[in-house]
mmCIF file of C-alpha atoms in Angstrom:
data_model
loop_
_atom_site.group_PDB
_atom_site.id
_atom_site.type_symbol
_atom_site.label_atom_id
_atom_site.label_comp_id
_atom_site.label_asym_id
_atom_site.label_seq_id
_atom_site.Cartn_x
_atom_site.Cartn_y
_atom_site.Cartn_z
ATOM 1 C CA UNK A 89 -31.220 61.409 -37.780
ATOM 2 C CA UNK A 90 -28.127 59.319 -38.263
ATOM 3 C CA UNK A 91 -24.783 60.999 -38.796
ATOM 4 C CA UNK A 92 -21.783 59.270 -40.354
ATOM 5 C CA UNK A 93 -18.263 60.459 -39.628
ATOM 6 C CA UNK A 94 -15.277 59.104 -41.516
ATOM 7 C CA UNK A 95 -11.755 59.143 -40.140
ATOM 8 C CA UNK A 96 -8.380 57.603 -40.830
ATOM 9 C CA UNK A 97 -7.509 59.327 -44.069
ATOM 10 C CA UNK A 98 -4.159 60.918 -44.711
ATOM 11 C CA UNK A 99 -1.016 60.868 -46.783
ATOM 12 C CA UNK A 100 0.593 57.507 -47.514
ATOM 13 C CA UNK A 101 3.308 56.309 -49.846
ATOM 14 C CA UNK A 102 2.521 54.059 -52.760
ATOM 15 C CA UNK A 103 2.426 50.460 -51.635
ATOM 16 C CA UNK A 104 1.338 51.434 -48.143
ATOM 17 C CA UNK A 105 -1.845 50.788 -46.206
ATOM 18 C CA UNK A 106 -4.544 52.734 -44.425
ATOM 19 C CA UNK A 107 -7.654 51.828 -42.512
ATOM 20 C CA UNK A 108 -10.647 54.133 -42.693
ATOM 21 C CA UNK A 109 -13.377 54.148 -40.084
ATOM 22 C CA UNK A 110 -16.971 55.292 -40.331
ATOM 23 C CA UNK A 111 -18.686 55.909 -37.012
ATOM 24 C CA UNK A 112 -22.438 56.363 -36.864
ATOM 25 C CA UNK A 113 -24.303 58.407 -34.297
ATOM 26 C CA UNK A 114 -27.949 59.280 -33.802
ATOM 27 C CA UNK A 115 -29.026 55.856 -34.963
ATOM 28 C CA UNK A 116 -27.877 52.281 -35.370
ATOM 29 C CA UNK A 117 -26.317 50.813 -38.494
ATOM 30 C CA UNK A 118 -27.351 47.304 -37.474
ATOM 31 C CA UNK A 119 -30.210 46.706 -39.959
ATOM 32 C CA UNK A 120 -28.513 48.478 -42.835
ATOM 33 C CA UNK A 121 -26.045 47.598 -45.507
ATOM 34 C CA UNK A 122 -23.203 50.098 -45.621
ATOM 35 C CA UNK A 123 -20.923 51.250 -48.371
ATOM 36 C CA UNK A 124 -17.786 53.170 -49.232
ATOM 37 C CA UNK A 125 -17.468 55.406 -52.270
ATOM 38 C CA UNK A 126 -14.720 57.712 -53.427
ATOM 39 C CA UNK A 127 -14.352 60.729 -55.641
ATOM 40 C CA UNK A 128 -11.162 61.997 -57.189
ATOM 41 C CA UNK A 129 -10.813 65.551 -58.509
ATOM 42 C CA UNK A 130 -12.525 65.919 -61.853
ATOM 43 C CA UNK A 131 -13.993 62.430 -61.731
ATOM 44 C CA UNK A 132 -17.379 60.979 -60.921
ATOM 45 C CA UNK A 133 -18.048 59.312 -57.617
ATOM 46 C CA UNK A 134 -16.963 55.682 -57.735
ATOM 47 C CA UNK A 135 -18.201 52.658 -55.839
ATOM 48 C CA UNK A 136 -15.520 51.113 -53.638
ATOM 49 C CA UNK A 137 -17.136 48.497 -51.427
ATOM 50 C CA UNK A 138 -20.277 47.548 -49.572
ATOM 51 C CA UNK A 139 -21.239 45.117 -46.848
ATOM 52 C CA UNK A 140 -24.535 43.546 -45.875
ATOM 53 C CA UNK A 141 -25.997 44.241 -42.454
ATOM 54 C CA UNK A 142 -24.831 40.856 -41.182
ATOM 55 C CA UNK A 143 -21.346 41.353 -42.559
ATOM 56 C CA UNK A 144 -21.577 38.065 -44.436
ATOM 57 C CA UNK A 145 -21.854 39.520 -47.935
ATOM 58 C CA UNK A 146 -19.330 41.968 -49.314
ATOM 59 C CA UNK A 147 -18.986 43.601 -52.712
ATOM 60 C CA UNK A 148 -16.072 45.456 -54.255
ATOM 61 C CA UNK A 149 -15.390 47.685 -57.179
ATOM 62 C CA UNK A 150 -13.116 46.139 -59.796
ATOM 63 C CA UNK A 151 -10.332 48.629 -59.172
ATOM 64 C CA UNK A 152 -9.986 47.695 -55.492
ATOM 65 C CA UNK A 153 -10.850 44.010 -55.509
ATOM 66 C CA UNK A 154 -8.155 41.976 -53.769
ATOM 67 C CA UNK A 155 -6.601 45.045 -52.141
ATOM 68 C CA UNK A 156 -9.372 46.540 -49.996
ATOM 69 C CA UNK A 157 -11.446 44.886 -47.299
ATOM 70 C CA UNK A 158 -14.685 46.195 -45.861
ATOM 71 C CA UNK A 159 -15.843 45.112 -42.429
ATOM 72 C CA UNK A 160 -18.195 46.196 -39.695
ATOM 73 C CA UNK A 161 -18.711 45.939 -35.957
ATOM 74 C CA UNK A 162 -22.377 46.577 -35.305
ATOM 75 C CA UNK A 163 -21.862 46.725 -31.559
ATOM 76 C CA UNK A 164 -19.571 49.707 -32.147
ATOM 77 C CA UNK A 165 -21.795 51.225 -34.824
ATOM 78 C CA UNK A 166 -18.724 51.364 -37.047
ATOM 79 C CA UNK A 167 -17.731 50.313 -40.531
ATOM 80 C CA UNK A 168 -14.123 49.951 -41.671
ATOM 81 C CA UNK A 169 -12.227 49.959 -44.933
ATOM 82 C CA UNK A 170 -8.797 48.401 -44.902
ATOM 83 C CA UNK A 171 -6.788 49.530 -47.911
ATOM 84 C CA UNK A 172 -3.593 47.736 -48.914
ATOM 85 C CA UNK A 173 -1.172 48.158 -51.801
ATOM 86 C CA UNK A 174 -2.270 51.723 -52.337
ATOM 87 C CA UNK A 175 -1.333 53.514 -55.542
ATOM 88 C CA UNK A 176 -1.800 57.008 -56.901
ATOM 89 C CA UNK A 177 -5.097 56.011 -58.532
ATOM 90 C CA UNK A 178 -6.545 55.544 -55.043
ATOM 91 C CA UNK A 179 -6.131 59.231 -54.225
ATOM 92 C CA UNK A 180 -9.613 60.577 -53.547
ATOM 93 C CA UNK A 181 -12.064 61.702 -50.933
ATOM 94 C CA UNK A 182 -13.616 58.599 -49.401
ATOM 95 C CA UNK A 183 -17.227 58.634 -48.283
ATOM 96 C CA UNK A 184 -19.154 56.287 -46.066
ATOM 97 C CA UNK A 185 -22.845 55.784 -46.770
ATOM 98 C CA UNK A 186 -25.846 53.927 -45.399
ATOM 99 C CA UNK A 187 -27.905 51.933 -47.868
ATOM 100 C CA UNK A 188 -31.632 52.517 -47.829
ATOM 101 C CA UNK A 189 -33.717 49.498 -46.869
ATOM 102 C CA UNK A 190 -36.210 50.602 -49.519
ATOM 103 C CA UNK A 191 -33.715 50.171 -52.336
ATOM 104 C CA UNK A 192 -33.455 46.818 -54.052
ATOM 105 C CA UNK A 193 -31.041 47.694 -56.817
ATOM 106 C CA UNK A 194 -27.322 47.177 -57.111
ATOM 107 C CA UNK A 195 -25.068 47.731 -54.103
ATOM 108 C CA UNK A 196 -22.773 49.777 -56.305
ATOM 109 C CA UNK A 197 -25.329 52.407 -57.223
ATOM 110 C CA UNK A 198 -25.011 55.521 -55.087
ATOM 111 C CA UNK A 199 -28.706 56.303 -55.577
ATOM 112 C CA UNK A 200 -29.437 53.509 -53.171
ATOM 113 C CA UNK A 201 -27.716 55.188 -50.222
ATOM 114 C CA UNK A 202 -29.644 57.698 -48.162
ATOM 115 C CA UNK A 203 -27.126 58.989 -45.601
ATOM 116 C CA UNK A 204 -23.582 60.084 -46.329
ATOM 117 C CA UNK A 205 -20.601 61.195 -44.321
ATOM 118 C CA UNK A 206 -18.572 64.313 -45.061
ATOM 119 C CA UNK A 207 -15.661 62.337 -46.437
ATOM 120 C CA UNK A 208 -12.016 61.838 -45.571
ATOM 121 C CA UNK A 209 -9.112 62.611 -47.878
ATOM 122 C CA UNK A 210 -6.711 59.862 -48.890
ATOM 123 C CA UNK A 211 -3.606 60.927 -50.783
ATOM 124 C CA UNK A 212 -1.151 58.380 -52.126
ATOM 125 C CA UNK A 213 2.264 59.702 -53.081
ATOM 126 C CA UNK A 214 4.282 57.917 -55.729
#
């Protein structure tokens, strides 16, 4: 059974940058699309970004478009999220997830993801 472990979170000042990593073990991410979601206190989980298994196609939530970049290195079984121009609204727990091959709906729907990491906290101070 695949396990996803996020890392790279922390405290950063507004306007700063962070890069999150999601390392998979117990299975390969190669045939799967992968995604990042986040959840702030008192709010619903929000789609951040996703990437096709080839890395060619990427999708972003409106609130992060132009500031965040998702990428992957299949040989390292790792997915990344580069976050630039961070602001206080980006404060949340960030989760990595593997998209089910059986799901044909939107990349932004969390129902379509079958394995999730434990999350990493990102806090942006203003």
